[in-house]
Coordinates of C-alpha atoms in Angstrom, one line a residue:
M23 CA 44.1 -13.5 3.5
S24 CA 46.0 -13.1 0.2
L25 CA 47.9 -9.9 -0.7
H26 CA 45.2 -9.1 -3.3
D27 CA 42.5 -9.5 -0.7
S28 CA 44.4 -7.3 1.7
E29 CA 44.9 -4.5 -0.8
T30 CA 41.2 -4.7 -1.8
S31 CA 40.1 -4.5 1.8
S32 CA 42.5 -1.5 2.4
L33 CA 41.0 0.3 -0.6
V34 CA 37.4 -0.3 0.6
S35 CA 38.3 0.9 4.1
R36 CA 39.6 4.2 2.6
L37 CA 36.5 5.0 0.6
P38 CA 35.0 8.3 1.5
T39 CA 31.8 8.2 3.6
E40 CA 29.8 9.8 0.8
V41 CA 30.8 7.0 -1.6
L42 CA 30.0 4.3 0.9
C43 CA 26.5 5.9 1.4
H44 CA 25.8 5.7 -2.3
I45 CA 27.0 2.1 -2.5
F46 CA 24.8 1.2 0.5
I47 CA 21.7 2.6 -1.1
Y48 CA 22.2 0.3 -4.1
T49 CA 22.5 -2.8 -1.8
L50 CA 18.9 -2.5 -0.7
P51 CA 16.5 -5.1 -2.3
E52 CA 14.2 -3.8 -5.0
I53 CA 11.0 -4.3 -3.1
A54 CA 8.5 -1.8 -1.6
C55 CA 9.6 -2.5 2.0
T56 CA 12.5 -4.4 3.5
L57 CA 12.3 -7.4 5.7
L58 CA 14.3 -7.6 8.9
Q59 CA 16.8 -10.3 8.0
L60 CA 20.3 -10.7 9.5
N61 CA 21.9 -11.8 6.2
S62 CA 20.4 -9.1 4.0
P63 CA 20.9 -5.3 3.8
P64 CA 20.6 -3.0 5.7
I65 CA 21.2 -5.3 8.7
L66 CA 24.0 -7.1 7.0
L67 CA 25.9 -3.8 6.5
T68 CA 26.0 -3.3 10.2
R69 CA 27.8 -6.6 10.7
V70 CA 30.7 -6.2 8.3
C71 CA 33.0 -4.0 10.3
R72 CA 32.9 -1.1 12.8
R73 CA 33.1 1.6 10.2
W74 CA 30.3 0.2 8.0
R75 CA 28.1 -0.2 11.0
E76 CA 28.7 3.5 12.0
V77 CA 28.0 4.7 8.5
S78 CA 24.9 2.5 7.9
V79 CA 23.3 3.2 11.3
D80 CA 23.8 6.9 10.6
M81 CA 21.8 6.7 7.3
P82 CA 18.1 7.1 7.9
S83 CA 17.3 6.5 4.2
L84 CA 18.4 2.9 4.7
W85 CA 15.8 2.3 7.4
C86 CA 12.7 4.2 6.2
K87 CA 11.0 1.1 4.6
L88 CA 10.1 -1.8 6.8
S89 CA 8.1 -4.9 6.4
M90 CA 6.9 -6.1 9.8
R91 CA 5.7 -9.7 10.1
S92 CA 4.8 -11.7 13.2
Y93 CA 4.3 -15.3 12.2
W94 CA 6.3 -16.9 15.0
K95 CA 4.4 -18.9 17.4
D96 CA 7.2 -18.5 19.9
L97 CA 6.0 -15.7 22.2
Q98 CA 9.5 -14.7 23.3
R99 CA 10.6 -14.4 19.6
R100 CA 7.5 -12.2 18.8
R101 CA 8.2 -10.1 21.9
R102 CA 11.8 -9.6 20.9
L103 CA 10.7 -8.5 17.4
F104 CA 8.3 -5.9 18.6
C105 CA 10.2 -4.6 21.6
Y106 CA 13.8 -4.7 20.4
D107 CA 14.4 -5.6 16.7
Y108 CA 11.7 -3.4 15.2
G109 CA 12.2 -0.7 17.8
S110 CA 15.9 -0.4 17.0
W111 CA 15.2 -0.3 13.3
L112 CA 12.6 2.5 13.7
K113 CA 14.9 4.6 15.9
R114 CA 17.4 4.8 13.0
T115 CA 14.9 6.6 10.8
R116 CA 15.4 9.9 12.6
G117 CA 12.3 11.7 11.4
Y118 CA 12.4 10.5 7.8
P119 CA 9.1 9.6 6.1
L120 CA 8.2 5.9 6.8
S121 CA 6.8 3.3 4.5
L122 CA 5.5 0.3 6.4
E123 CA 4.1 -3.1 5.6
V124 CA 2.4 -5.1 8.3
S125 CA 1.2 -8.7 8.1
M126 CA -1.0 -9.5 11.1
C127 CA -2.4 -12.7 12.5
L128 CA -3.6 -11.9 16.0
E129 CA -5.9 -9.1 17.1
Q130 CA -3.9 -8.3 20.2
E131 CA -0.9 -7.5 18.0
S132 CA -2.6 -4.3 16.8
I133 CA -2.3 -2.9 20.3
T134 CA 1.4 -4.0 20.6
L135 CA 2.2 -2.6 17.2
R136 CA 0.4 0.7 17.9
T137 CA 2.4 1.1 21.0
L138 CA 5.6 0.5 19.0
L139 CA 4.6 3.0 16.3
Q140 CA 3.2 5.8 18.5
P141 CA 6.5 7.8 18.6
Y142 CA 6.6 7.7 14.7
I143 CA 3.0 8.7 13.8
Y144 CA 4.2 11.9 12.2
Q145 CA 6.6 10.0 10.0
I146 CA 4.3 7.3 8.6
S147 CA 3.5 8.3 5.0
S148 CA 2.7 4.9 3.5
F149 CA 1.0 1.9 5.2
K150 CA 0.1 -1.5 3.9
V151 CA -1.8 -3.9 6.1
T152 CA -2.3 -7.5 5.2
L153 CA -4.8 -9.3 7.4
Y154 CA -4.7 -13.0 7.9
R155 CA -7.2 -13.1 10.7
P156 CA -9.9 -10.7 12.1
V157 CA -8.1 -7.7 13.3
A158 CA -9.5 -4.4 14.6
L159 CA -8.0 -1.7 12.5
D160 CA -9.3 1.2 14.5
T161 CA -6.4 0.9 17.0
L162 CA -3.8 0.6 14.3
L163 CA -5.0 3.4 12.0
N164 CA -6.1 5.9 14.6
N165 CA -4.4 9.3 14.4
L166 CA -1.9 9.0 11.6
P167 CA -1.5 12.7 10.6
A168 CA 1.1 12.2 7.9
L169 CA -0.4 9.2 6.1
Q170 CA -0.8 9.7 2.4
E171 CA -1.0 6.1 1.1
L172 CA -3.0 3.2 2.6
R173 CA -3.4 -0.3 1.3
I174 CA -5.6 -2.9 3.1
D175 CA -5.3 -6.4 1.7
T176 CA -7.7 -9.1 2.9
I177 CA -7.4 -11.4 -0.1
S178 CA -5.8 -14.2 1.9
I179 CA -8.3 -14.2 4.7
P180 CA -10.2 -17.5 5.2
C181 CA -13.9 -17.2 5.9
I182 CA -13.5 -17.5 9.7
G183 CA -14.1 -15.2 12.6
D184 CA -16.2 -12.0 12.6
L185 CA -16.6 -11.1 9.0
K186 CA -17.6 -7.5 9.9
Y187 CA -13.9 -6.6 10.0
Y188 CA -13.7 -7.2 6.2
T189 CA -16.5 -4.9 5.1
L190 CA -16.5 -1.3 3.8
Q191 CA -19.1 -0.5 6.4
Y192 CA -16.7 -1.4 9.2
M193 CA -13.6 0.2 7.6
S194 CA -15.2 3.5 6.4
P195 CA -15.4 5.3 9.8
I196 CA -11.8 4.4 10.4
I197 CA -10.5 5.5 7.0
S198 CA -12.7 8.7 7.0
R199 CA -10.5 10.2 9.7
L200 CA -7.4 10.0 7.6
S201 CA -7.7 13.5 6.1
T202 CA -4.2 13.5 4.6
L203 CA -4.8 10.4 2.5
R204 CA -4.2 10.6 -1.2
T205 CA -3.9 7.0 -2.3
L206 CA -6.3 4.3 -1.1
K207 CA -6.1 0.6 -2.2
L208 CA -8.7 -1.8 -0.9
E209 CA -8.2 -5.4 -2.1
G210 CA -10.4 -8.3 -1.2
I211 CA -13.2 -6.0 -0.1
R212 CA -16.5 -5.9 -2.0
C213 CA -18.3 -2.6 -2.5
V214 CA -22.0 -3.1 -3.1
A215 CA -23.8 -0.2 -1.4
S216 CA -23.4 3.4 -2.4
D217 CA -24.4 4.6 1.1
H218 CA -21.3 3.0 2.5
L219 CA -19.2 5.2 0.2
L220 CA -20.7 8.3 1.8
L221 CA -19.2 7.1 5.2
F222 CA -15.7 7.7 3.8
N223 CA -16.3 11.5 3.6
P224 CA -14.3 13.7 3.6
V225 CA -11.5 11.4 2.4
W226 CA -13.0 11.0 -1.2
A227 CA -12.6 14.7 -1.9
H228 CA -8.8 14.5 -1.4
L229 CA -8.0 11.2 -3.1
S230 CA -5.8 11.1 -6.2
N231 CA -5.5 7.3 -6.6
L232 CA -8.0 4.6 -5.8
T233 CA -7.9 0.8 -6.2
I234 CA -10.9 -1.3 -5.2
D235 CA -11.6 -4.9 -5.7
R236 CA -15.2 -5.6 -6.7
C237 CA -18.1 -3.1 -7.1
Q238 CA -21.4 -2.8 -9.0
Q239 CA -21.8 -0.7 -12.1
H240 CA -23.5 2.3 -10.4
I241 CA -20.8 2.3 -7.7
V242 CA -18.3 3.4 -10.3
K243 CA -20.3 6.6 -10.9
C244 CA -20.7 7.2 -7.2
L245 CA -16.9 6.9 -6.7
L246 CA -16.3 9.4 -9.4
I247 CA -18.8 11.9 -8.1
Q248 CA -17.5 11.6 -4.6
S249 CA -13.8 12.0 -5.8
P250 CA -13.5 15.1 -8.0
N251 CA -9.7 15.1 -7.8
L252 CA -9.2 11.4 -8.6
S253 CA -6.6 11.0 -11.4
S254 CA -6.2 7.2 -11.2
L255 CA -8.9 4.6 -10.8
R256 CA -8.3 0.8 -10.8
I257 CA -11.1 -1.7 -10.4
L258 CA -10.4 -5.4 -10.4
E259 CA -14.0 -6.5 -11.2
V260 CA -17.3 -4.8 -12.1
F261 CA -20.5 -6.8 -11.8
E262 CA -23.9 -6.1 -13.1
C263 CA -26.9 -4.5 -11.3
D264 CA -30.3 -3.1 -12.3
F265 CA -29.4 0.5 -11.9
H266 CA -29.4 2.8 -15.0
I267 CA -26.2 4.8 -15.2
E268 CA -26.7 8.4 -16.1
P269 CA -24.0 10.2 -18.2
L270 CA -21.1 11.7 -16.2
T271 CA -18.1 13.9 -17.1
H272 CA -15.0 13.6 -14.9
T273 CA -12.1 15.9 -15.9
A274 CA -9.4 14.7 -13.5
I275 CA -9.2 11.0 -14.5
Q276 CA -6.0 10.3 -16.5
S277 CA -5.5 6.6 -15.7
L278 CA -8.2 4.0 -15.8
S279 CA -7.9 0.2 -15.3
I280 CA -10.7 -2.2 -15.1
T281 CA -10.3 -6.0 -15.3
S282 CA -12.9 -8.0 -17.3
R283 CA -12.8 -11.7 -16.6
S284 CA -15.8 -12.9 -18.6
S285 CA -18.2 -11.8 -21.3
G286 CA -20.8 -10.9 -18.7
E287 CA -18.4 -8.7 -17.0
S288 CA -17.4 -7.1 -20.3
E289 CA -20.9 -6.0 -20.9
S290 CA -21.0 -4.5 -17.4
V291 CA -17.8 -2.7 -18.0
A292 CA -19.0 -1.4 -21.4
S293 CA -22.2 0.0 -20.0
V294 CA -20.2 1.9 -17.3
L295 CA -17.7 3.3 -19.7
N296 CA -20.2 4.3 -22.3
A297 CA -21.8 6.6 -19.8
L298 CA -18.6 8.3 -19.0
T299 CA -16.9 11.3 -20.6
L300 CA -13.2 11.5 -19.5
P301 CA -11.6 14.3 -21.5
N302 CA -8.1 13.9 -19.9
L303 CA -7.9 10.1 -20.1
R304 CA -4.6 8.7 -21.3
L305 CA -4.1 5.1 -22.3
P306 CA -6.8 3.1 -20.6
D307 CA -6.4 -0.5 -19.5
V308 CA -9.7 -2.4 -19.8
G309 CA -10.2 -6.1 -19.9
G310 CA -6.4 -6.6 -19.5
K311 CA -5.6 -4.7 -22.7
F312 CA -4.3 -1.2 -23.3
W313 CA -6.3 0.7 -25.9
T314 CA -4.5 2.9 -28.3
G315 CA -5.6 6.2 -29.8
E316 CA -6.2 4.5 -33.2
E317 CA -8.7 2.1 -31.5
L318 CA -10.4 5.0 -29.9
K319 CA -10.4 7.3 -33.0
D320 CA -14.2 7.3 -33.2
V321 CA -14.4 8.5 -29.6
G322 CA -15.7 12.1 -29.5
S323 CA -14.9 14.8 -26.9
G324 CA -13.4 12.3 -24.6
T325 CA -16.5 10.0 -24.4
V326 CA -15.3 6.4 -24.0
G327 CA -17.1 4.2 -26.4
W328 CA -16.3 0.6 -25.5
A329 CA -19.1 -1.6 -26.8
I330 CA -16.9 -2.7 -29.7
G331 CA -14.1 -5.2 -29.1
L332 CA -14.5 -5.6 -25.3

């Protein structure tokens, strides 16, 4: 080691703990949740020296976002992940709110994962579940009293196994028990029956943010009626049906995003939005475009007139 390196190392070692903590926070990757990787923070911070390990292990904010994956075919490796690696990580959160991402391939993993997470159910505030195979969600999502944000992603699922696991009808009784939920994102799940929406009660009444993949025109109105406190609605695709949409006013909606992928879908979107009055709507994103106040200058009393230019 050179004299310069030695001096630098000495300076770093004398940094106050508070300064080290601020530095450690900025080493975390800019992603929603952190993967457990030996050569990346926060695990890497524990391997530099004894002091850095003591400081980083004693910082719950470094450990409160975790992405859990179980792709290894090696059963011993998978067992070590769930029983030791993830377990040690979660113990360091010390009561802080938890944001978790879970990618699951095997149904039996839901039981193993639930056992691991049981001591932390009062900390889990955000949960993203990506399903690559049929997985029973009832075990995983049962009794999460602090959960405020839930995202279920089935986009990558091949058409194999029991497809009931990928339907709103199956998921609704599970999600309906999550009374603290404020943000719900369902991607890869098609919504075609309004009676299935009723099964989500009483969750709808408390939702502030909703993202859903595909739904028919009349479902949009049903969603708004069921969700009086909804301030943000994102729909990836609206397709046509034979239902006539009656006018509706929703005063809470501030953000609206609907993707239009074809001219046929554009007409479906226009028929939905022309029936809506959204007096507190800010810049809407429809058809992949943000609409300015100048473009909406002919809109009266918050009514969204979309037939032109969609």
